[in-house]
Amino acid sequence: MIMDKNNIRNFCIIAHIDHGKSTLADRLIELTSTLGARDMENQVLDDMDLEKEKGITIKSHAIQMNYRYKGQDYRLNLIDTPGHVDFSYEVSRSIASCEGALLVVDASQGVQAQTISNLYMAIDHGLEIIPVLNKIDMESAQVEIVTDEICDLIGCAPDDVFKISARTGEGVPPILDAIVEKIPAPEGDPDAPLQALIFDSVFNSFRGVIAYFKIKNGSIRKGDKVKFFATGKEYEVEEVGQLKMKLIPNTEIGCGDVGYVITGIKSAAEVKVGDTITHVQKPCGKAIAGFEEVKPMVFAGMYPVQADKFEELRTVLEKFQLNDASFVYEPESSLALGSGFRCGFLGLLHLEIVQERLFREFDMDVITTVPNVSYKVYTTQGEVIDVHNPSGLPAPTLIDHIEEPYIRAQIISKSEFFGPIMKLCLDRRGTLIGQHYITADRVELNYDMPLSEIVFDFYDKLKTISKGYASFDYHIIDYRPSKLVRLDILLNGEPADALSTLIHEDNAYDFGRRMCVKLKELIPRQQFDIPVQAAIGAKIIARETVKQVRKDVTAKCYGGDVSRKRKLLEKQKEGKKRMRQIGTVQVPQSAFMAVLKLDS
């Protein structure tokens, strides 16, 4: 049944990580009786085990709820969003499909950096904001103080802020009324040519690609001939329907509504998130604008543990990319690890999640190389090369200068941790841009710093020195010239290209030394000495030796002339020398990940 678009409300929930988005979604689903009591569970929209274990939302979800208000039936489409800084791309897709947003703030923690970042994104898209103060039942809740913070942030009156406890359900029912009253109905013309925005897609091994969309103009029926703008390919609609907890087939989805479409597409590359669907006979004039392309910022190599599983890994990554549109990859090869893929991620948590999901969902074990960011290299010939991998760096004589990506970091913390946080940022080559006190004991710091300095362990360090209170958000601002050098690790005289990194000249010596010490602990001892060296070009800057395992060849010599012992030792020495010339060093997976945790 097509519902009048004036009775449809599309909204999302934006909040910092762990401020209670998924719990509030649970209460809304309960109040609208979308799920029976038997099917209800905590964090019902977080359907991955990984999401429940880590307590974070990784993938945005959509669910449709029916609500009766003042004698009329309304359809509420909730498009859930992740809260972590690494998944801001998922947030941008959800926001582009909505007309309103619930801004959820934790009463015990106050406004955090990610909340502000997502809020600005929602305001840019012209969304109606409904402020919600959560966790008012906690002993540490500071209701008045945090209410004032919210009012300062969005310019509303204290009475406009809904004070709730999503855990107990206190104060939640009035939010449903506010969604109907305050959030505008979707705009659009039901009689215009079809124009639908794809905001997500999933891969089903039986049905192929299932695309989730929001209709801006027109309507879509089963049996329609449709085409996708980005690829220009045409398909027949096999099934359309609504997004409840399960997919509910329907004959038609109308203007302003949210639903799914199955067209029998088997290839992941044919569905692009942010693409526009239209009819073949009566196409719309142009694609829906304002949807941003994903920009991966952290790159790492992924290689199969067994070399013969390269093609299997390619198939797995193709399927995985469909469920995670922000993940990109291209083939590459390494001397140490053979054939694999260069993969782009939004951040380090994203990398960790991808690795974990490949293992759990596809039973694919991969070796991941040291993550690094993308640099712009200006050559002496006037060319500009994008370098994602240290091995792709031209010879030093051909480089004019290198530029690296800079971010604007926004850190909100208690003022007692002000000093240690400033020291951390300065150690990471940060430049203070501004600071201001939000309240008497909470301060906001803005820094410009290189992205490469926050890729490894910046977030963990920040949480440690602030006892978990500091929140962190960033966005890319530009590329700036920097003195970068390529640091190579040599094992037994051979460069291990998977361990190479691009690093700032000032930090190279210290990093190289610590790297050698760490690898000495991790590389298993062999029958011969293994020199572990850090080098910049031809210059060795640090060295450690993994000592050989030796058999006691002189054990059988009781007394007699010392020359007997010496002869046996010389013979052993010759054998070790021969072994070292032909011996290869196996680098364990723990050594690649150890680079990230050098300080721990």
Coordinates of C-alpha atoms in Angstrom, one line a residue:
M1 CA 0.0 0.0 0.0
I2 CA 1.3 3.4 -1.0
M3 CA 1.1 5.9 1.9
D4 CA 0.6 9.6 1.3
K5 CA 4.0 11.3 1.5
N6 CA 2.6 13.8 4.0
N7 CA 2.3 10.9 6.5
I8 CA 5.9 9.7 6.0
R9 CA 8.8 10.9 8.3
N10 CA 12.4 10.0 7.5
F11 CA 14.8 10.5 10.3
C12 CA 18.2 9.4 11.7
I13 CA 19.8 9.4 15.1
I14 CA 23.2 11.2 15.4
A15 CA 25.4 11.0 18.5
H16 CA 28.9 10.3 19.7
I17 CA 30.0 6.7 20.2
D18 CA 28.3 5.0 23.2
H19 CA 25.8 7.8 23.9
G20 CA 22.8 5.4 23.5
K21 CA 21.8 5.6 19.9
S22 CA 21.1 1.8 19.5
T23 CA 19.3 1.7 22.9
L24 CA 17.0 4.6 21.9
A25 CA 16.3 2.8 18.6
D26 CA 15.3 -0.3 20.6
R27 CA 12.8 1.7 22.7
L28 CA 11.2 3.3 19.6
I29 CA 10.9 -0.1 17.9
E30 CA 9.2 -1.4 21.1
L31 CA 6.8 1.5 21.5
T32 CA 5.6 1.2 17.8
S33 CA 5.2 -2.6 18.2
T34 CA 7.4 -3.1 15.1
L35 CA 8.8 -6.3 16.7
G36 CA 7.0 -8.8 19.0
A37 CA 8.3 -9.2 22.6
R38 CA 9.7 -12.6 21.6
D39 CA 11.9 -11.2 18.8
M40 CA 13.1 -8.2 20.9
E41 CA 16.7 -8.1 22.1
N42 CA 19.2 -5.4 23.1
Q43 CA 20.7 -3.4 20.2
V44 CA 18.4 -5.1 17.8
L45 CA 19.6 -3.0 14.8
D46 CA 23.2 -4.1 15.4
D47 CA 23.0 -7.4 13.7
M48 CA 26.8 -8.2 13.6
D49 CA 28.3 -10.1 16.5
L50 CA 31.2 -7.6 16.2
E51 CA 28.9 -4.7 16.8
K52 CA 27.5 -6.2 19.9
E53 CA 30.9 -7.2 21.2
K54 CA 32.5 -3.8 20.7
G55 CA 29.4 -1.9 21.6
I56 CA 29.6 0.2 18.4
T57 CA 27.5 0.6 15.3
I58 CA 29.5 -0.2 12.2
K59 CA 26.9 -0.5 9.5
S60 CA 24.0 1.9 9.1
H61 CA 20.6 0.2 9.2
A62 CA 17.1 1.2 8.2
I63 CA 13.8 0.1 9.7
Q64 CA 10.2 1.1 9.1
M65 CA 7.8 1.8 12.0
N66 CA 4.1 2.5 11.9
Y67 CA 2.7 5.0 14.5
R68 CA -0.8 6.2 15.1
Y69 CA -1.0 9.9 16.1
K70 CA -4.2 11.9 16.5
G71 CA -6.3 9.3 14.7
Q72 CA -3.9 9.2 11.6
D73 CA -1.4 6.5 10.6
Y74 CA 2.1 7.6 10.1
R75 CA 5.1 5.7 8.7
L76 CA 8.4 6.5 10.4
N77 CA 11.6 5.4 8.6
L78 CA 14.5 5.3 11.0
I79 CA 18.0 5.2 9.3
D80 CA 20.4 4.3 12.1
T81 CA 24.0 5.8 11.9
P82 CA 27.3 4.8 13.3
G83 CA 29.0 7.1 15.9
H84 CA 32.7 6.4 15.5
V85 CA 34.9 9.0 13.6
D86 CA 36.0 6.2 11.1
F87 CA 32.5 5.6 9.9
S88 CA 31.5 9.2 9.1
Y89 CA 30.9 8.1 5.5
E90 CA 28.0 5.9 6.6
V91 CA 26.7 8.9 8.5
S92 CA 26.8 11.1 5.4
R93 CA 24.7 8.5 3.4
S94 CA 22.1 8.3 6.1
I95 CA 21.8 12.0 6.5
A96 CA 21.3 12.5 2.8
S97 CA 18.2 10.3 3.0
C98 CA 16.5 12.1 5.9
E99 CA 14.5 15.2 6.6
G100 CA 15.2 15.3 10.4
A101 CA 17.5 14.0 13.1
L102 CA 17.4 13.1 16.8
L103 CA 20.6 14.6 18.4
V104 CA 21.4 12.4 21.3
V105 CA 23.7 13.6 24.1
D106 CA 24.9 11.6 27.1
A107 CA 23.9 13.5 30.3
S108 CA 27.0 12.2 32.1
Q109 CA 29.6 13.1 29.4
G110 CA 28.1 16.2 27.7
V111 CA 28.6 17.3 24.1
Q112 CA 31.5 15.4 22.4
A113 CA 33.5 16.1 19.3
Q114 CA 31.8 13.6 17.0
T115 CA 28.4 14.9 18.0
I116 CA 29.4 18.4 16.8
S117 CA 30.8 17.0 13.6
N118 CA 27.7 15.0 12.7
L119 CA 25.4 17.8 13.8
Y120 CA 27.1 20.3 11.3
M121 CA 26.7 17.7 8.6
A122 CA 23.0 17.4 9.3
I123 CA 22.6 21.2 9.4
D124 CA 24.4 21.5 6.1
H125 CA 21.8 19.1 4.6
G126 CA 19.0 21.3 6.1
L127 CA 17.7 18.6 8.6
E128 CA 15.3 19.5 11.4
I129 CA 17.1 18.8 14.7
I130 CA 15.3 17.4 17.8
P131 CA 17.6 17.5 20.8
V132 CA 17.5 14.6 23.3
L133 CA 19.4 14.3 26.6
N134 CA 19.9 10.6 27.4
K135 CA 21.0 8.7 30.6
I136 CA 19.3 11.1 33.0
D137 CA 18.9 8.1 35.4
M138 CA 22.7 7.8 36.0
E139 CA 24.2 9.1 39.3
S140 CA 26.8 11.0 37.4
A141 CA 24.2 12.8 35.2
Q142 CA 24.6 16.6 35.0
V143 CA 21.2 17.4 33.5
E144 CA 21.2 21.3 33.8
I145 CA 24.9 21.7 32.7
V146 CA 24.5 19.5 29.6
T147 CA 21.1 21.0 28.7
D148 CA 22.8 24.4 28.6
E149 CA 25.6 23.0 26.4
I150 CA 23.0 21.7 23.9
C151 CA 21.1 25.0 24.0
D152 CA 24.4 26.9 23.2
L153 CA 25.2 24.4 20.4
I154 CA 21.9 24.6 18.4
G155 CA 20.3 27.7 19.8
C156 CA 17.2 26.2 21.3
A157 CA 15.4 26.8 24.6
P158 CA 16.0 24.4 27.6
D159 CA 12.3 23.2 27.4
D160 CA 12.9 22.0 23.8
V161 CA 15.4 19.4 25.0
F162 CA 13.8 16.0 25.7
K163 CA 15.2 14.4 28.9
I164 CA 15.1 10.7 28.7
S165 CA 16.6 7.4 29.8
A166 CA 16.7 5.1 26.8
R167 CA 17.6 2.1 29.1
T168 CA 14.5 2.3 31.2
G169 CA 12.2 4.0 28.6
E170 CA 11.6 7.0 30.8
G171 CA 10.6 10.1 28.7
V172 CA 10.8 8.3 25.3
P173 CA 7.1 8.3 24.2
P174 CA 6.9 12.1 23.6
I175 CA 9.8 11.8 21.1
L176 CA 7.5 9.9 18.7
D177 CA 5.0 12.7 18.8
A178 CA 7.8 15.2 18.2
I179 CA 9.0 13.3 15.2
V180 CA 5.6 13.6 13.6
E181 CA 5.1 17.2 14.6
K182 CA 8.5 18.7 14.0
I183 CA 10.2 16.8 11.2
P184 CA 8.8 17.8 7.8
A185 CA 7.3 15.4 5.3
P186 CA 9.5 14.5 2.4
E187 CA 9.3 16.8 -0.6
G188 CA 8.8 15.5 -4.1
D189 CA 6.4 15.0 -7.0
P190 CA 4.7 11.5 -7.1
D191 CA 3.9 12.1 -10.9
A192 CA 7.4 13.1 -11.9
P193 CA 9.9 10.7 -13.5
L194 CA 11.4 8.2 -11.0
Q195 CA 14.4 9.6 -9.0
A196 CA 15.6 7.4 -6.2
L197 CA 18.9 7.7 -4.2
I198 CA 20.7 4.5 -3.2
F199 CA 21.9 4.9 0.3
D200 CA 23.1 1.4 1.1
S201 CA 23.4 -2.1 -0.5
V202 CA 24.0 -5.6 0.7
F203 CA 25.0 -8.8 -1.0
N204 CA 22.8 -11.9 -0.8
S205 CA 24.3 -15.1 -2.2
F206 CA 20.9 -16.2 -3.5
R207 CA 19.3 -13.0 -4.7
G208 CA 22.4 -11.0 -5.7
V209 CA 22.7 -7.3 -4.8
I210 CA 19.9 -5.8 -2.7
A211 CA 19.9 -2.0 -3.0
Y212 CA 18.3 0.3 -0.3
F213 CA 16.9 3.5 -1.7
K214 CA 14.9 6.6 -0.8
I215 CA 12.5 7.9 -3.5
K216 CA 12.8 11.6 -4.2
N217 CA 10.3 11.8 -7.1
G218 CA 8.0 9.3 -8.7
S219 CA 7.4 5.7 -7.7
I220 CA 8.8 2.2 -8.4
R221 CA 6.8 -1.0 -9.1
K222 CA 7.6 -4.7 -9.5
G223 CA 8.3 -5.4 -13.2
D224 CA 9.5 -1.8 -14.0
K225 CA 12.5 -1.4 -16.3
V226 CA 15.0 0.8 -14.5
K227 CA 18.5 2.1 -15.1
F228 CA 21.3 3.2 -12.8
F229 CA 22.8 6.6 -13.6
A230 CA 26.5 5.9 -12.7
T231 CA 26.8 2.7 -14.8
G232 CA 24.1 3.4 -17.4
K233 CA 23.0 -0.3 -17.1
E234 CA 19.3 -1.3 -17.4
Y235 CA 17.5 -4.0 -15.3
E236 CA 14.0 -5.3 -14.6
V237 CA 12.7 -5.0 -11.1
E238 CA 12.2 -8.5 -9.7
E239 CA 11.1 -7.3 -6.2
V240 CA 10.5 -4.1 -4.3
G241 CA 9.5 -3.8 -0.6
Q242 CA 9.8 -2.2 2.8
L243 CA 12.6 -2.5 5.3
K244 CA 11.2 -3.9 8.5
M245 CA 13.5 -6.2 10.6
K246 CA 13.1 -8.5 7.6
L247 CA 12.5 -7.5 4.0
I248 CA 8.8 -7.3 3.3
P249 CA 7.9 -7.5 -0.4
N250 CA 5.3 -5.0 -1.8
T251 CA 4.0 -4.2 -5.3
E252 CA 4.9 -0.5 -5.3
I253 CA 7.0 2.0 -3.2
G254 CA 5.8 5.6 -3.5
C255 CA 7.3 9.1 -3.4
G256 CA 9.2 10.1 -0.2
D257 CA 9.4 6.5 1.0
V258 CA 12.3 4.2 1.8
G259 CA 12.6 0.6 0.5
Y260 CA 14.7 -2.0 -1.2
V261 CA 14.9 -3.3 -4.8
I262 CA 16.2 -6.6 -6.2
T263 CA 17.1 -6.7 -9.9
G264 CA 19.2 -9.8 -10.0
I265 CA 22.5 -8.0 -10.2
K266 CA 25.3 -10.4 -9.5
S267 CA 28.3 -8.1 -9.8
A268 CA 29.3 -5.9 -6.9
A269 CA 30.7 -3.2 -9.2
E270 CA 27.4 -2.4 -10.8
V271 CA 25.8 -0.9 -7.7
K272 CA 27.3 2.4 -6.5
V273 CA 26.1 3.9 -3.2
G274 CA 25.0 7.4 -3.9
D275 CA 23.8 6.5 -7.4
T276 CA 20.4 7.4 -8.7
I277 CA 17.8 4.9 -10.0
T278 CA 15.3 6.0 -12.8
H279 CA 13.0 4.5 -15.3
V280 CA 14.2 3.5 -18.8
Q281 CA 11.1 4.8 -20.7
K282 CA 10.7 8.1 -18.8
P283 CA 14.1 8.9 -17.2
C284 CA 14.6 11.9 -14.9
G285 CA 16.8 14.8 -16.2
K286 CA 19.7 14.5 -13.8
A287 CA 21.1 12.4 -10.9
I288 CA 20.5 13.5 -7.3
A289 CA 23.3 15.9 -6.4
G290 CA 25.2 16.5 -3.2
F291 CA 26.4 13.0 -2.5
E292 CA 30.0 12.7 -1.7
E293 CA 32.4 10.1 -3.0
V294 CA 34.3 8.1 -0.4
K295 CA 37.9 9.2 0.2
P296 CA 40.0 6.5 1.9
M297 CA 42.8 8.0 4.0
V298 CA 44.7 5.0 5.4
F299 CA 46.2 2.4 3.1
A300 CA 47.6 -1.1 3.9
G301 CA 48.5 -4.2 1.9
M302 CA 46.4 -7.3 2.4
Y303 CA 47.9 -10.7 1.4
P304 CA 46.5 -14.2 1.7
V305 CA 48.4 -16.4 4.2
Q306 CA 48.6 -19.1 1.6
A307 CA 49.9 -17.8 -1.8
D308 CA 47.5 -20.0 -3.8
K309 CA 44.5 -18.2 -2.2
F310 CA 45.0 -15.0 -4.2
E311 CA 41.9 -15.5 -6.5
E312 CA 39.8 -16.5 -3.5
L313 CA 40.8 -13.3 -1.7
R314 CA 39.9 -11.3 -4.8
T315 CA 36.4 -12.8 -4.8
V316 CA 36.0 -12.2 -1.0
L317 CA 37.0 -8.6 -1.3
E318 CA 34.6 -8.0 -4.2
K319 CA 31.7 -9.4 -2.1
F320 CA 32.8 -7.5 1.0
Q321 CA 33.0 -4.2 -0.8
L322 CA 29.3 -4.4 -1.5
N323 CA 28.5 -4.4 2.2
D324 CA 31.1 -1.7 2.9
A325 CA 31.1 1.0 0.2
S326 CA 33.9 3.0 1.9
F327 CA 36.4 0.1 1.4
V328 CA 38.5 0.3 -1.8
Y329 CA 41.2 -2.1 -3.1
E330 CA 43.5 -2.7 -6.1
P331 CA 46.0 -5.6 -6.8
E332 CA 49.7 -5.2 -5.9
S333 CA 52.7 -7.5 -5.3
S334 CA 55.4 -7.6 -2.7
L335 CA 58.8 -9.3 -2.7
A336 CA 58.3 -10.7 0.8
L337 CA 54.6 -11.6 0.6
G338 CA 53.8 -12.3 -3.0
S339 CA 50.5 -11.2 -4.7
G340 CA 47.9 -9.3 -2.7
F341 CA 45.9 -6.1 -2.7
R342 CA 46.4 -2.5 -1.7
C343 CA 43.4 -1.5 0.4
G344 CA 42.1 1.9 1.4
F345 CA 40.3 2.5 4.7
L346 CA 38.7 5.4 6.5
G347 CA 40.9 5.0 9.6
L348 CA 42.6 2.4 11.8
L349 CA 39.4 1.1 13.5
H350 CA 38.0 0.6 10.0
L351 CA 41.0 -1.5 9.1
E352 CA 40.7 -3.6 12.2
I353 CA 37.0 -4.1 11.6
V354 CA 37.5 -5.1 8.0
Q355 CA 40.2 -7.6 8.9
E356 CA 38.0 -9.1 11.6
R357 CA 34.9 -9.3 9.3
L358 CA 36.9 -11.0 6.5
F359 CA 37.9 -13.7 9.0
R360 CA 34.4 -14.1 10.6
E361 CA 32.1 -13.8 7.6
F362 CA 34.3 -15.3 4.8
D363 CA 36.8 -17.4 6.9
M364 CA 39.6 -15.5 5.1
D365 CA 42.8 -15.1 7.1
V366 CA 45.0 -12.3 5.7
I367 CA 48.4 -10.7 6.5
T368 CA 48.1 -6.9 6.8
T369 CA 51.1 -4.7 6.2
V370 CA 52.0 -1.5 8.0
P371 CA 49.2 1.1 7.4
N372 CA 50.2 4.5 5.9
V373 CA 48.5 7.5 4.3
S374 CA 48.5 8.8 0.8
Y375 CA 51.2 11.3 -0.2
K376 CA 51.6 13.7 -3.1
V377 CA 55.2 13.5 -4.6
Y378 CA 56.3 16.3 -6.9
T379 CA 59.1 15.1 -9.2
T380 CA 61.9 17.2 -10.7
Q381 CA 60.2 16.7 -14.1
G382 CA 57.1 18.6 -12.8
E383 CA 54.9 15.5 -12.4
V384 CA 52.6 14.9 -9.4
I385 CA 52.4 11.3 -8.2
D386 CA 50.0 9.9 -5.6
V387 CA 52.0 7.4 -3.5
H388 CA 50.0 5.0 -1.2
N389 CA 52.9 2.6 -0.7
P390 CA 56.5 3.4 0.4
S391 CA 57.8 1.0 -2.4
G392 CA 56.1 3.3 -5.0
L393 CA 58.3 6.3 -4.0
P394 CA 60.6 7.4 -6.8
A395 CA 64.4 7.6 -6.3
P396 CA 65.5 10.5 -4.0
T397 CA 67.3 12.2 -6.9
L398 CA 64.0 12.5 -8.8
I399 CA 62.0 14.0 -5.9
D400 CA 61.5 17.8 -5.8
H401 CA 59.3 17.7 -2.6
I402 CA 56.7 15.6 -0.9
E403 CA 53.3 16.9 0.5
E404 CA 51.4 15.0 3.1
P405 CA 47.7 15.3 4.1
Y406 CA 46.9 17.6 7.1
I407 CA 43.8 17.4 9.3
R408 CA 42.0 19.8 11.6
A409 CA 41.6 17.9 14.8
Q410 CA 39.0 18.9 17.4
I411 CA 39.5 17.6 20.9
I412 CA 37.1 18.2 23.8
S413 CA 38.3 17.2 27.3
K414 CA 38.2 18.1 30.9
S415 CA 40.4 21.1 31.6
E416 CA 42.6 19.1 34.1
F417 CA 44.0 17.1 31.1
F418 CA 44.8 20.3 29.1
G419 CA 48.6 20.1 29.6
P420 CA 49.2 16.4 28.7
I421 CA 46.9 16.7 25.6
M422 CA 48.8 19.8 24.4
K423 CA 52.1 17.9 24.8
L424 CA 50.8 14.9 22.9
C425 CA 49.6 17.1 20.0
L426 CA 53.0 19.0 19.9
D427 CA 54.9 15.7 19.9
R428 CA 52.8 14.7 16.9
R429 CA 53.9 17.9 15.0
G430 CA 50.6 19.6 15.8
T431 CA 50.0 23.4 15.6
L432 CA 47.5 24.9 18.0
I433 CA 44.8 26.8 16.0
G434 CA 42.5 27.8 18.8
Q435 CA 41.1 26.9 22.2
H436 CA 38.0 27.8 24.1
Y437 CA 36.2 26.7 27.3
I438 CA 32.8 25.2 26.7
T439 CA 32.1 25.2 30.4
A440 CA 34.2 26.0 33.5
D441 CA 35.9 22.6 33.4
R442 CA 35.6 21.5 29.7
V443 CA 37.8 22.8 27.0
E444 CA 37.8 22.5 23.2
L445 CA 41.2 22.4 21.4
N446 CA 41.7 22.8 17.6
Y447 CA 45.0 21.6 16.1
D448 CA 46.3 21.3 12.6
M449 CA 48.5 18.1 12.4
P450 CA 49.6 15.5 9.8
L451 CA 47.3 12.6 9.2
S452 CA 50.2 10.2 9.4
E453 CA 50.8 11.1 13.0
I454 CA 47.3 10.1 14.2
V455 CA 47.0 6.9 12.1
F456 CA 48.8 4.6 14.5
D457 CA 47.9 5.0 18.2
F458 CA 47.0 8.7 18.7
Y459 CA 43.4 7.9 19.7
D460 CA 44.5 5.3 22.3
K461 CA 47.1 7.6 23.7
L462 CA 44.5 10.4 24.0
K463 CA 42.1 8.2 25.8
T464 CA 44.9 7.0 28.2
I465 CA 46.1 10.5 29.2
S466 CA 42.6 11.8 29.6
K467 CA 41.4 8.8 31.6
G468 CA 38.8 8.1 28.8
Y469 CA 37.2 11.6 29.0
A470 CA 38.6 13.2 25.8
S471 CA 36.7 13.0 22.6
F472 CA 38.3 13.4 19.2
D473 CA 37.1 14.2 15.7
Y474 CA 39.0 15.4 12.6
H475 CA 38.5 16.2 8.9
I476 CA 41.1 16.6 6.1
I477 CA 42.0 20.2 5.2
D478 CA 44.8 20.1 2.7
Y479 CA 48.2 18.8 1.7
R480 CA 51.4 20.6 2.9
P481 CA 55.1 20.2 2.1
S482 CA 57.0 18.0 4.5
K483 CA 60.5 16.5 5.0
L484 CA 59.7 12.8 4.6
V485 CA 62.1 9.9 4.1
R486 CA 61.6 6.3 3.3
L487 CA 62.7 4.0 6.2
D488 CA 63.5 0.5 5.0
I489 CA 64.0 -2.6 7.2
L490 CA 66.6 -5.1 6.1
L491 CA 66.5 -8.7 7.3
N492 CA 69.7 -10.6 6.6
G493 CA 70.7 -7.8 4.1
E494 CA 67.4 -8.1 2.1
P495 CA 64.8 -5.3 2.3
A496 CA 61.5 -6.5 3.7
D497 CA 59.3 -4.2 1.6
A498 CA 56.2 -4.9 3.6
L499 CA 57.8 -3.2 6.7
S500 CA 58.9 -0.1 4.9
T501 CA 57.4 3.2 6.1
L502 CA 57.4 6.9 5.0
I503 CA 58.3 8.9 8.1
H504 CA 59.3 12.5 9.0
E505 CA 63.1 13.0 9.0
D506 CA 63.2 14.1 12.7
N507 CA 61.5 10.9 13.9
A508 CA 63.3 8.4 11.6
Y509 CA 66.3 7.5 13.8
D510 CA 64.3 6.9 16.9
F511 CA 61.6 5.0 15.1
G512 CA 64.2 2.8 13.2
R513 CA 65.9 1.9 16.5
R514 CA 62.7 0.9 18.3
M515 CA 61.6 -1.0 15.2
C516 CA 64.8 -3.1 15.2
V517 CA 64.5 -3.8 19.0
K518 CA 60.9 -4.9 18.5
L519 CA 61.7 -7.2 15.5
K520 CA 64.5 -8.8 17.4
E521 CA 62.0 -10.0 20.0
L522 CA 59.5 -11.2 17.4
I523 CA 61.5 -12.9 14.7
P524 CA 62.1 -16.6 15.6
R525 CA 65.8 -17.6 15.9
Q526 CA 67.2 -19.5 13.0
Q527 CA 70.3 -21.7 12.5
F528 CA 72.2 -18.5 11.6
D529 CA 72.6 -14.9 12.8
I530 CA 70.0 -12.5 11.4
P531 CA 71.0 -8.9 11.2
V532 CA 68.0 -6.6 11.6
Q533 CA 68.8 -3.2 10.1
A534 CA 67.0 0.1 9.6
A535 CA 68.2 2.1 6.6
I536 CA 67.5 5.4 4.9
G537 CA 68.7 4.9 1.4
A538 CA 72.1 3.4 1.6
K539 CA 72.7 4.7 5.2
I540 CA 72.2 2.2 8.0
I541 CA 70.8 4.0 11.1
A542 CA 70.1 1.2 13.5
R543 CA 71.0 -2.5 13.9
E544 CA 70.1 -5.5 16.1
T545 CA 71.0 -9.1 15.7
V546 CA 68.8 -12.2 16.2
K547 CA 71.3 -14.7 17.6
Q548 CA 71.6 -18.1 15.9
V549 CA 70.5 -21.4 17.5
R550 CA 73.7 -23.4 17.9
K551 CA 74.4 -27.1 18.5
D552 CA 77.2 -27.8 20.9
V553 CA 79.6 -29.5 18.5
T554 CA 82.5 -29.7 21.1
A555 CA 80.4 -31.8 23.6
K556 CA 82.1 -35.0 22.6
C557 CA 85.7 -33.7 23.1
Y558 CA 87.0 -34.8 26.5
G559 CA 90.5 -33.3 27.0
G560 CA 93.0 -33.7 24.3
D561 CA 94.5 -30.9 22.2
V562 CA 92.5 -27.6 21.9
S563 CA 93.0 -27.7 18.1
R564 CA 90.4 -30.6 17.9
K565 CA 87.8 -28.2 19.4
R566 CA 88.8 -25.4 17.2
K567 CA 88.6 -27.6 14.1
L568 CA 85.0 -28.5 14.9
L569 CA 84.0 -24.9 15.6
E570 CA 85.6 -23.7 12.3
K571 CA 83.7 -26.4 10.4
Q572 CA 80.4 -25.3 12.1
K573 CA 81.2 -21.6 11.3
E574 CA 81.7 -22.4 7.6
G575 CA 78.3 -24.3 7.6
K576 CA 76.6 -21.3 9.2
K577 CA 78.1 -18.9 6.7
R578 CA 76.8 -21.1 3.8
M579 CA 73.4 -21.3 5.4
R580 CA 73.2 -17.6 5.9
Q581 CA 73.8 -17.0 2.1
I582 CA 70.9 -19.2 1.1
G583 CA 68.6 -18.9 4.2
T584 CA 65.4 -17.0 4.1
V585 CA 63.8 -15.2 7.1
Q586 CA 60.1 -15.8 7.8
V587 CA 58.4 -12.7 9.3
P588 CA 55.5 -13.6 11.5
Q589 CA 52.2 -11.6 11.2
S590 CA 52.7 -10.3 14.8
A591 CA 55.7 -8.3 13.5
F592 CA 53.6 -6.4 11.0
M593 CA 51.1 -5.3 13.6
A594 CA 53.8 -4.6 16.2
V595 CA 54.8 -1.5 14.3
L596 CA 51.5 0.0 15.4
K597 CA 52.2 -0.7 19.1
L598 CA 55.8 0.3 19.3
D599 CA 55.3 2.4 22.5
S600 CA 53.3 -0.2 24.4

